[in-house]
Tab-separated table of N, CA, C and O in Angstrom:
chain	number	residue	atom	x	y	z
A	71	MET	N	25.115	-21.544	-38.379
A	71	MET	CA	26.032	-21.541	-39.178
A	71	MET	C	27.807	-20.770	-38.419
A	71	MET	O	27.000	-20.038	-37.294
A	72	ASN	N	29.170	-20.716	-38.710
A	72	ASN	CA	30.137	-20.552	-37.978
A	72	ASN	C	29.882	-18.978	-38.355
A	72	ASN	O	30.653	-18.764	-39.571
A	73	LYS	N	30.534	-18.076	-37.832
A	73	LYS	CA	30.134	-16.964	-37.746
A	73	LYS	C	31.642	-16.794	-37.396
A	73	LYS	O	32.655	-15.386	-37.580
A	74	ASN	N	32.888	-16.994	-37.043
A	74	ASN	CA	34.282	-16.917	-36.661
A	74	ASN	C	35.132	-17.200	-37.987
A	74	ASN	O	36.443	-17.359	-37.629
A	75	LEU	N	34.458	-17.908	-38.796
A	75	LEU	CA	35.460	-17.932	-40.152
A	75	LEU	C	36.053	-16.698	-40.435
A	75	LEU	O	34.787	-15.620	-41.351
A	76	PRO	N	36.846	-16.131	-41.329
A	76	PRO	CA	37.211	-14.930	-42.033
A	76	PRO	C	36.606	-14.805	-43.332
A	76	PRO	O	35.801	-15.802	-44.100
A	77	ASN	N	36.369	-13.793	-43.475
A	77	ASN	CA	35.861	-13.551	-45.088
A	77	ASN	C	37.067	-13.785	-46.307
A	77	ASN	O	37.945	-13.634	-45.852
A	78	VAL	N	36.547	-13.849	-47.188
A	78	VAL	CA	37.336	-14.461	-48.558
A	78	VAL	C	37.059	-13.448	-49.298
A	78	VAL	O	36.505	-12.778	-49.535
A	79	PHE	N	38.485	-12.743	-49.941
A	79	PHE	CA	38.825	-11.726	-50.734
A	79	PHE	C	38.537	-11.906	-52.049
A	79	PHE	O	39.584	-12.649	-52.265
A	80	ALA	N	37.943	-11.376	-52.997
A	80	ALA	CA	38.072	-11.722	-54.207
A	80	ALA	C	37.846	-10.508	-54.775
A	80	ALA	O	37.349	-9.213	-54.963
A	81	ASN	N	38.720	-10.245	-55.546
A	81	ASN	CA	39.444	-8.949	-56.392
A	81	ASN	C	37.994	-8.788	-57.469
A	81	ASN	O	37.816	-10.110	-58.184
A	82	PRO	N	37.975	-7.763	-57.519
A	82	PRO	CA	36.914	-7.611	-58.943
A	82	PRO	C	37.643	-7.014	-59.902
A	82	PRO	O	38.433	-6.837	-60.280
A	83	ILE	N	37.278	-7.979	-60.994
A	83	ILE	CA	37.761	-8.018	-62.371
A	83	ILE	C	36.871	-7.103	-63.280
A	83	ILE	O	35.697	-6.861	-63.533
A	84	SER	N	37.668	-5.705	-63.268
A	84	SER	CA	37.369	-4.626	-64.264
A	84	SER	C	37.213	-4.250	-65.731
A	84	SER	O	37.099	-3.469	-66.089
A	85	LYS	N	38.272	-5.410	-66.176
A	85	LYS	CA	38.784	-5.161	-67.762
A	85	LYS	C	37.978	-6.737	-68.194
A	85	LYS	O	37.763	-7.243	-67.850
A	86	LYS	N	38.019	-6.106	-69.546
A	86	LYS	CA	37.980	-7.238	-70.528
A	86	LYS	C	39.088	-8.290	-70.527
A	86	LYS	O	40.121	-7.944	-71.219
A	87	LEU	N	38.634	-9.430	-70.597
A	87	LEU	CA	39.811	-10.606	-70.716
A	87	LEU	C	39.643	-11.123	-72.017
A	87	LEU	O	38.627	-11.152	-72.616
A	88	LYS	N	40.759	-11.851	-72.086
A	88	LYS	CA	41.159	-11.367	-73.831
A	88	LYS	C	41.985	-13.329	-73.756
A	88	LYS	O	43.061	-13.132	-74.582
A	89	ASN	N	41.883	-13.603	-72.614
A	89	ASN	CA	42.533	-15.232	-72.761
A	89	ASN	C	41.951	-16.694	-73.468
A	89	ASN	O	42.311	-17.182	-72.900
A	90	THR	N	41.055	-15.862	-73.778
A	90	THR	CA	40.300	-17.185	-74.561
A	90	THR	C	40.703	-17.756	-75.425
A	90	THR	O	41.455	-16.927	-76.678
A	91	GLN	N	40.760	-19.007	-76.347
A	91	GLN	CA	41.504	-19.319	-77.192
A	91	GLN	C	40.572	-19.499	-78.451
A	91	GLN	O	39.188	-20.000	-78.197
A	92	GLU	N	40.778	-18.891	-79.718
A	92	GLU	CA	39.894	-18.866	-81.296
A	92	GLU	C	40.006	-20.588	-81.374
A	92	GLU	O	41.487	-20.929	-81.444
A	93	THR	N	39.230	-21.927	-81.658
A	93	THR	CA	39.419	-22.853	-82.226
A	93	THR	C	38.597	-23.040	-83.808
A	93	THR	O	37.987	-22.008	-84.182
A	94	TYR	N	39.560	-23.697	-84.813
A	94	TYR	CA	39.023	-24.044	-86.433
A	94	TYR	C	38.890	-25.345	-86.367
A	94	TYR	O	39.521	-26.102	-85.996
A	95	TYR	N	37.829	-25.657	-86.964
A	95	TYR	CA	37.885	-26.818	-87.198
A	95	TYR	C	37.616	-27.149	-89.006
A	95	TYR	O	37.460	-26.220	-89.685
A	96	GLY	N	38.893	-27.782	-89.720
A	96	GLY	CA	38.260	-27.809	-91.456
A	96	GLY	C	38.517	-28.932	-91.474
A	96	GLY	O	39.266	-29.986	-91.069
A	97	ASN	N	37.925	-29.323	-92.618
A	97	ASN	CA	37.734	-30.616	-92.945
A	97	ASN	C	38.410	-30.909	-94.090
A	97	ASN	O	37.523	-30.607	-95.650
A	98	ASP	N	39.384	-31.100	-94.499
A	98	ASP	CA	40.120	-31.368	-95.360
A	98	ASP	C	40.177	-32.604	-96.854
A	98	ASP	O	39.683	-33.473	-95.759
A	99	ARG	N	39.951	-32.407	-97.368
A	99	ARG	CA	39.172	-33.690	-98.366
A	99	ARG	C	40.024	-34.676	-99.151
A	99	ARG	O	40.148	-34.348	-100.239
A	100	MET	N	41.520	-34.328	-98.291
A	100	MET	CA	43.185	-35.175	-99.219
A	100	MET	C	42.775	-36.352	-98.912
A	100	MET	O	42.619	-36.732	-98.169
A	101	GLU	N	43.004	-37.274	-99.697
A	101	GLU	CA	42.902	-38.573	-99.990
A	101	GLU	C	44.317	-39.230	-98.850
A	101	GLU	O	45.187	-38.486	-99.033
A	102	ARG	N	44.041	-39.607	-97.797
A	102	ARG	CA	45.044	-40.553	-97.209
A	102	ARG	C	45.243	-41.760	-97.022
A	102	ARG	O	44.549	-42.348	-97.666
A	103	SER	N	46.182	-42.374	-97.265
A	103	SER	CA	46.294	-43.863	-97.139
A	103	SER	C	46.278	-44.051	-96.322
A	103	SER	O	46.242	-43.532	-94.643
A	104	VAL	N	45.670	-45.564	-96.159
A	104	VAL	CA	45.259	-46.473	-94.990
A	104	VAL	C	46.280	-46.792	-94.251
A	104	VAL	O	46.247	-46.884	-92.785
A	105	ASP	N	47.564	-46.584	-94.635
A	105	ASP	CA	48.328	-46.851	-93.524
A	105	ASP	C	49.257	-45.867	-93.386
A	105	ASP	O	50.425	-45.473	-94.128
A	106	SER	N	49.329	-45.095	-92.151
A	106	SER	CA	49.540	-43.762	-92.180
A	106	SER	C	50.408	-43.936	-91.066
A	106	SER	O	51.553	-43.025	-90.911
A	107	VAL	N	51.683	-44.846	-90.929
A	107	VAL	CA	52.112	-45.506	-89.559
A	107	VAL	C	53.746	-45.339	-90.508
A	107	VAL	O	53.469	-46.145	-91.689
A	108	SER	N	54.383	-44.221	-90.025
A	108	SER	CA	56.242	-44.351	-91.316
A	108	SER	C	56.611	-45.887	-90.814
A	108	SER	O	56.319	-46.882	-89.882
A	109	VAL	N	57.202	-45.836	-91.468
A	109	VAL	CA	58.400	-47.576	-91.512
A	109	VAL	C	59.494	-47.736	-90.076
A	109	VAL	O	59.285	-48.754	-89.987
A	110	GLU	N	59.552	-46.250	-89.643
A	110	GLU	CA	60.833	-46.500	-88.546
A	110	GLU	C	59.810	-46.671	-87.360
A	110	GLU	O	60.012	-47.502	-86.411
A	111	ARG	N	58.220	-46.438	-87.295
A	111	ARG	CA	57.664	-46.739	-86.558
A	111	ARG	C	57.285	-48.184	-86.573
A	111	ARG	O	56.752	-48.864	-85.596
A	112	LYS	N	57.169	-48.322	-87.594
A	112	LYS	CA	56.814	-49.809	-87.842
A	112	LYS	C	58.196	-50.869	-87.175
A	112	LYS	O	57.531	-51.998	-86.471
A	113	ILE	N	59.368	-50.377	-87.984
A	113	ILE	CA	60.465	-51.238	-87.646
A	113	ILE	C	60.205	-51.087	-85.817
A	113	ILE	O	60.889	-51.905	-85.022
A	114	GLN	N	60.346	-49.826	-85.449
A	114	GLN	CA	60.099	-49.976	-83.552
A	114	GLN	C	59.363	-50.746	-82.652
A	114	GLN	O	59.564	-51.827	-82.121
A	115	ALA	N	57.908	-50.883	-83.784
A	115	ALA	CA	56.928	-51.769	-83.228
A	115	ALA	C	57.319	-53.070	-83.190
A	115	ALA	O	57.443	-54.176	-82.639
A	116	ILE	N	57.781	-53.686	-83.967
A	116	ILE	CA	58.463	-54.973	-84.265
A	116	ILE	C	59.671	-55.239	-83.151
A	116	ILE	O	59.850	-56.244	-82.751
A	117	PHE	N	60.578	-54.473	-82.844
A	117	PHE	CA	61.942	-54.535	-82.230
A	117	PHE	C	61.210	-54.376	-80.698
A	117	PHE	O	61.521	-55.214	-79.834
A	118	ALA	N	60.289	-53.699	-80.207
A	118	ALA	CA	59.035	-53.401	-78.939
A	118	ALA	C	58.482	-54.536	-78.421
A	118	ALA	O	58.033	-54.551	-77.721
A	119	SER	N	58.427	-55.415	-79.451
A	119	SER	CA	56.838	-56.064	-78.881
A	119	SER	C	57.323	-57.416	-78.324
A	119	SER	O	58.790	-58.316	-78.605
A	120	ARG	N	56.381	-58.090	-77.087
A	120	ARG	CA	57.024	-58.598	-76.650
A	120	ARG	C	57.369	-59.977	-77.011
A	120	ARG	O	58.121	-61.624	-76.813
A	121	GLU	N	57.142	-60.050	-78.744
A	121	GLU	CA	57.183	-61.837	-79.650
A	121	GLU	C	58.562	-61.776	-79.740
A	121	GLU	O	59.218	-62.891	-79.800
A	122	PHE	N	58.981	-60.313	-79.860
A	122	PHE	CA	60.367	-60.364	-79.966
A	122	PHE	C	61.426	-60.781	-78.874
A	122	PHE	O	61.823	-60.222	-78.319
A	123	VAL	N	61.848	-61.790	-79.395
A	123	VAL	CA	63.328	-61.981	-78.390
A	123	VAL	C	64.511	-61.828	-79.116
A	123	VAL	O	65.241	-61.553	-78.785
A	124	TYR	N	64.594	-62.708	-80.289
A	124	TYR	CA	66.267	-63.022	-80.958
A	124	TYR	C	65.948	-62.583	-82.591
A	124	TYR	O	66.180	-61.763	-82.951
A	125	LYS	N	64.809	-63.372	-82.907
A	125	LYS	CA	64.671	-62.896	-84.459
A	125	LYS	C	62.991	-62.434	-84.391
A	125	LYS	O	61.963	-63.395	-84.205
A	126	SER	N	62.655	-61.767	-85.749
A	126	SER	CA	61.181	-61.912	-86.045
A	126	SER	C	61.032	-62.161	-87.618
A	126	SER	O	62.064	-61.139	-88.223
A	127	ARG	N	60.309	-62.641	-88.518
A	127	ARG	CA	59.911	-63.365	-89.885
A	127	ARG	C	59.235	-61.886	-90.047
A	127	ARG	O	57.694	-61.686	-89.582
A	128	VAL	N	59.483	-61.443	-90.657
A	128	VAL	CA	58.509	-59.993	-91.229
A	128	VAL	C	58.624	-60.258	-92.764
A	128	VAL	O	59.543	-61.217	-93.817
A	129	GLU	N	57.899	-58.932	-93.344
A	129	GLU	CA	57.929	-59.388	-95.101
A	129	GLU	C	58.144	-57.559	-95.632
A	129	GLU	O	57.695	-56.856	-95.331
A	130	ILE	N	59.149	-57.589	-96.534
A	130	ILE	CA	60.216	-56.500	-96.436
A	130	ILE	C	59.374	-56.179	-98.165
A	130	ILE	O	59.933	-56.664	-98.659
A	131	THR	N	58.555	-54.901	-98.233
A	131	THR	CA	58.516	-54.577	-99.639
A	131	THR	C	59.675	-53.059	-99.811
A	131	THR	O	59.642	-52.088	-98.973
A	132	THR	N	60.331	-53.191	-100.705
A	132	THR	CA	61.223	-52.212	-101.070
A	132	THR	C	60.803	-51.675	-102.850
A	132	THR	O	60.209	-52.568	-103.419
A	133	SER	N	61.287	-50.993	-103.126
A	133	SER	CA	61.320	-50.679	-104.449
A	133	SER	C	61.825	-51.861	-106.105
A	133	SER	O	61.440	-51.737	-106.856
A	134	MET	N	62.713	-52.690	-105.046
A	134	MET	CA	63.097	-54.007	-106.317
A	134	MET	C	62.488	-55.038	-106.224
A	134	MET	O	62.088	-56.162	-106.765
A	135	GLY	N	60.738	-55.219	-104.646
A	135	GLY	CA	60.506	-56.001	-104.659
A	135	GLY	C	59.810	-56.397	-103.680
A	135	GLY	O	60.718	-55.661	-102.545
A	136	THR	N	59.065	-57.711	-102.918
A	136	THR	CA	58.427	-57.818	-102.083
A	136	THR	C	59.836	-58.853	-101.400
A	136	THR	O	60.154	-60.111	-102.738
A	137	LYS	N	60.090	-59.100	-100.280
A	137	LYS	CA	61.199	-60.201	-99.953
A	137	LYS	C	60.629	-60.938	-98.475
A	137	LYS	O	60.478	-59.938	-97.684
A	138	ASP	N	60.223	-62.512	-98.153
A	138	ASP	CA	60.331	-62.743	-96.901
A	138	ASP	C	61.721	-62.928	-96.009
A	138	ASP	O	62.848	-63.651	-97.013
A	139	CYS	N	61.810	-62.483	-94.700
A	139	CYS	CA	63.221	-62.561	-94.317
A	139	CYS	C	63.121	-62.827	-92.762
A	139	CYS	O	61.894	-62.536	-91.902
A	140	VAL	N	64.002	-63.421	-92.192
A	140	VAL	CA	63.960	-62.883	-91.093
A	140	VAL	C	64.939	-61.992	-90.262
A	140	VAL	O	66.201	-61.939	-90.558
A	141	ILE	N	64.635	-61.185	-89.739
A	141	ILE	CA	65.399	-60.126	-89.013
A	141	ILE	C	66.096	-60.278	-87.766
A	141	ILE	O	64.803	-60.999	-86.582
A	142	VAL	N	67.176	-59.527	-87.167
A	142	VAL	CA	67.736	-60.467	-85.998
A	142	VAL	C	68.407	-59.100	-85.131
A	142	VAL	O	68.552	-59.017	-84.345
A	143	GLY	N	68.610	-58.236	-85.972
A	143	GLY	CA	68.967	-57.045	-85.097
A	143	GLY	C	68.519	-55.345	-86.299
A	143	GLY	O	68.502	-55.710	-87.367
A	144	LYS	N	69.069	-54.255	-85.726
A	144	LYS	CA	69.247	-53.187	-86.168
A	144	LYS	C	70.293	-52.066	-85.549
A	144	LYS	O	70.309	-52.291	-85.144
A	145	THR	N	70.703	-51.625	-87.340
A	145	THR	CA	71.574	-50.284	-86.649
A	145	THR	C	70.701	-49.394	-87.023
A	145	THR	O	69.803	-49.004	-87.183
A	146	ASP	N	71.681	-48.134	-87.179
A	146	ASP	CA	70.909	-47.085	-87.268
A	146	ASP	C	70.404	-46.531	-89.023
A	146	ASP	O	69.295	-46.023	-89.040
A	147	LYS	N	70.957	-47.109	-89.713
A	147	LYS	CA	70.281	-47.017	-90.879
A	147	LYS	C	70.146	-48.590	-91.783
A	147	LYS	O	69.805	-48.257	-92.894
A	148	SER	N	70.144	-49.666	-90.886
A	148	SER	CA	69.859	-50.766	-91.942
A	148	SER	C	69.443	-51.882	-90.849
A	148	SER	O	69.436	-52.304	-89.378
A	149	LEU	N	68.823	-52.522	-91.429
A	149	LEU	CA	68.237	-54.110	-90.826
A	149	LEU	C	69.029	-55.352	-91.168
A	149	LEU	O	69.616	-54.896	-92.226
A	150	LEU	N	69.331	-55.957	-89.853
A	150	LEU	CA	70.303	-57.331	-90.502
A	150	LEU	C	69.433	-58.565	-90.346
A	150	LEU	O	68.829	-58.806	-89.578
A	151	THR	N	69.603	-58.977	-91.207
A	151	THR	CA	68.906	-60.254	-91.121
A	151	THR	C	69.557	-61.547	-91.329
A	151	THR	O	71.196	-61.426	-90.771
A	152	LEU	N	68.833	-62.809	-90.739
A	152	LEU	CA	69.486	-63.795	-90.161
A	152	LEU	C	70.904	-64.406	-91.514
A	152	LEU	O	71.411	-65.210	-91.229
A	153	ASP	N	70.809	-64.406	-92.461
A	153	ASP	CA	71.026	-64.406	-93.969
A	153	ASP	C	72.405	-63.450	-93.936
A	153	ASP	O	73.370	-64.130	-95.063
A	154	ASN	N	72.893	-62.785	-93.099
A	154	ASN	CA	73.922	-61.941	-92.690
A	154	ASN	C	73.827	-61.136	-94.037
A	154	ASN	O	74.794	-60.787	-94.759
A	155	GLU	N	72.527	-60.260	-94.285
A	155	GLU	CA	72.198	-59.314	-95.177
A	155	GLU	C	71.682	-58.282	-94.510
A	155	GLU	O	71.510	-58.645	-93.700
A	156	THR	N	72.134	-56.930	-94.733
A	156	THR	CA	71.811	-55.663	-94.405
A	156	THR	C	70.970	-54.707	-95.723
A	156	THR	O	71.345	-54.900	-96.815
A	157	ILE	N	69.878	-54.470	-95.102
A	157	ILE	CA	68.996	-53.999	-96.267
A	157	ILE	C	68.656	-52.547	-95.223
A	157	ILE	O	68.185	-52.419	-93.812
A	158	PRO	N	69.155	-51.775	-96.162
A	158	PRO	CA	68.875	-50.480	-95.471
A	158	PRO	C	67.296	-49.678	-95.081
A	158	PRO	O	66.621	-49.848	-95.967
A	159	ILE	N	67.115	-48.600	-94.212
A	159	ILE	CA	66.034	-48.845	-94.076
A	159	ILE	C	65.626	-47.512	-94.920
A	159	ILE	O	64.120	-47.544	-95.148
A	160	ALA	N	66.687	-46.898	-95.573
A	160	ALA	CA	66.158	-46.026	-96.314
A	160	ALA	C	64.765	-46.717	-97.574
A	160	ALA	O	64.568	-45.717	-98.361
A	161	SER	N	65.639	-47.487	-97.961
A	161	SER	CA	65.405	-48.415	-99.254
A	161	SER	C	63.191	-48.914	-99.371
A	161	SER	O	63.171	-49.674	-99.912
A	162	ILE	N	63.228	-49.262	-97.744
A	162	ILE	CA	62.486	-50.509	-97.034
A	162	ILE	C	61.271	-48.893	-97.654
A	162	ILE	O	60.679	-47.866	-97.215
A	163	LEU	N	59.806	-49.593	-98.426
A	163	LEU	CA	58.786	-48.774	-98.694
A	163	LEU	C	57.362	-49.188	-97.867
A	163	LEU	O	56.904	-48.444	-97.110
A	164	ASP	N	57.542	-49.963	-96.966
A	164	ASP	CA	56.378	-51.369	-96.006
A	164	ASP	C	57.258	-52.703	-95.672
A	164	ASP	O	58.201	-53.153	-96.341
A	165	ILE	N	57.100	-52.808	-94.114
A	165	ILE	CA	57.192	-53.948	-93.924
A	165	ILE	C	56.123	-54.340	-92.682
A	165	ILE	O	55.338	-53.639	-92.083
A	166	ARG	N	55.965	-55.645	-92.793
A	166	ARG	CA	54.997	-56.314	-91.874
A	166	ARG	C	55.662	-57.548	-91.289
A	166	ARG	O	56.045	-58.114	-92.300
A	167	LYS	N	54.785	-58.080	-90.305
A	167	LYS	CA	55.168	-58.745	-89.824
A	167	LYS	C	54.375	-60.107	-90.107
A	167	LYS	O	53.390	-59.863	-90.634
A	168	ILE	N	54.803	-61.536	-90.284
A	168	ILE	CA	53.985	-62.596	-90.606
A	168	ILE	C	53.481	-63.224	-90.019
A	168	ILE	O	54.939	-63.762	-88.687
């Protein structure tokens, strides 16, 4: 071994350390819906997909019923369809690509 190397100084720890985190695991038995993705995220996923160039055919479920339409754009509060119709995002319960 090479004895020309300097010694390493290690400060001794004389106090009790309290920097550990406590963990907790709770198994709640609440029923969760199968579709936990929000409508906003679904809309973002449709517009961000590689398949979306100009329009996308979707099925929109609202409180008034289900409707097949072709969406071409989005504003802050609504979706724009190919038939010049605006659908408020707040009224959409579910949206899926066809």
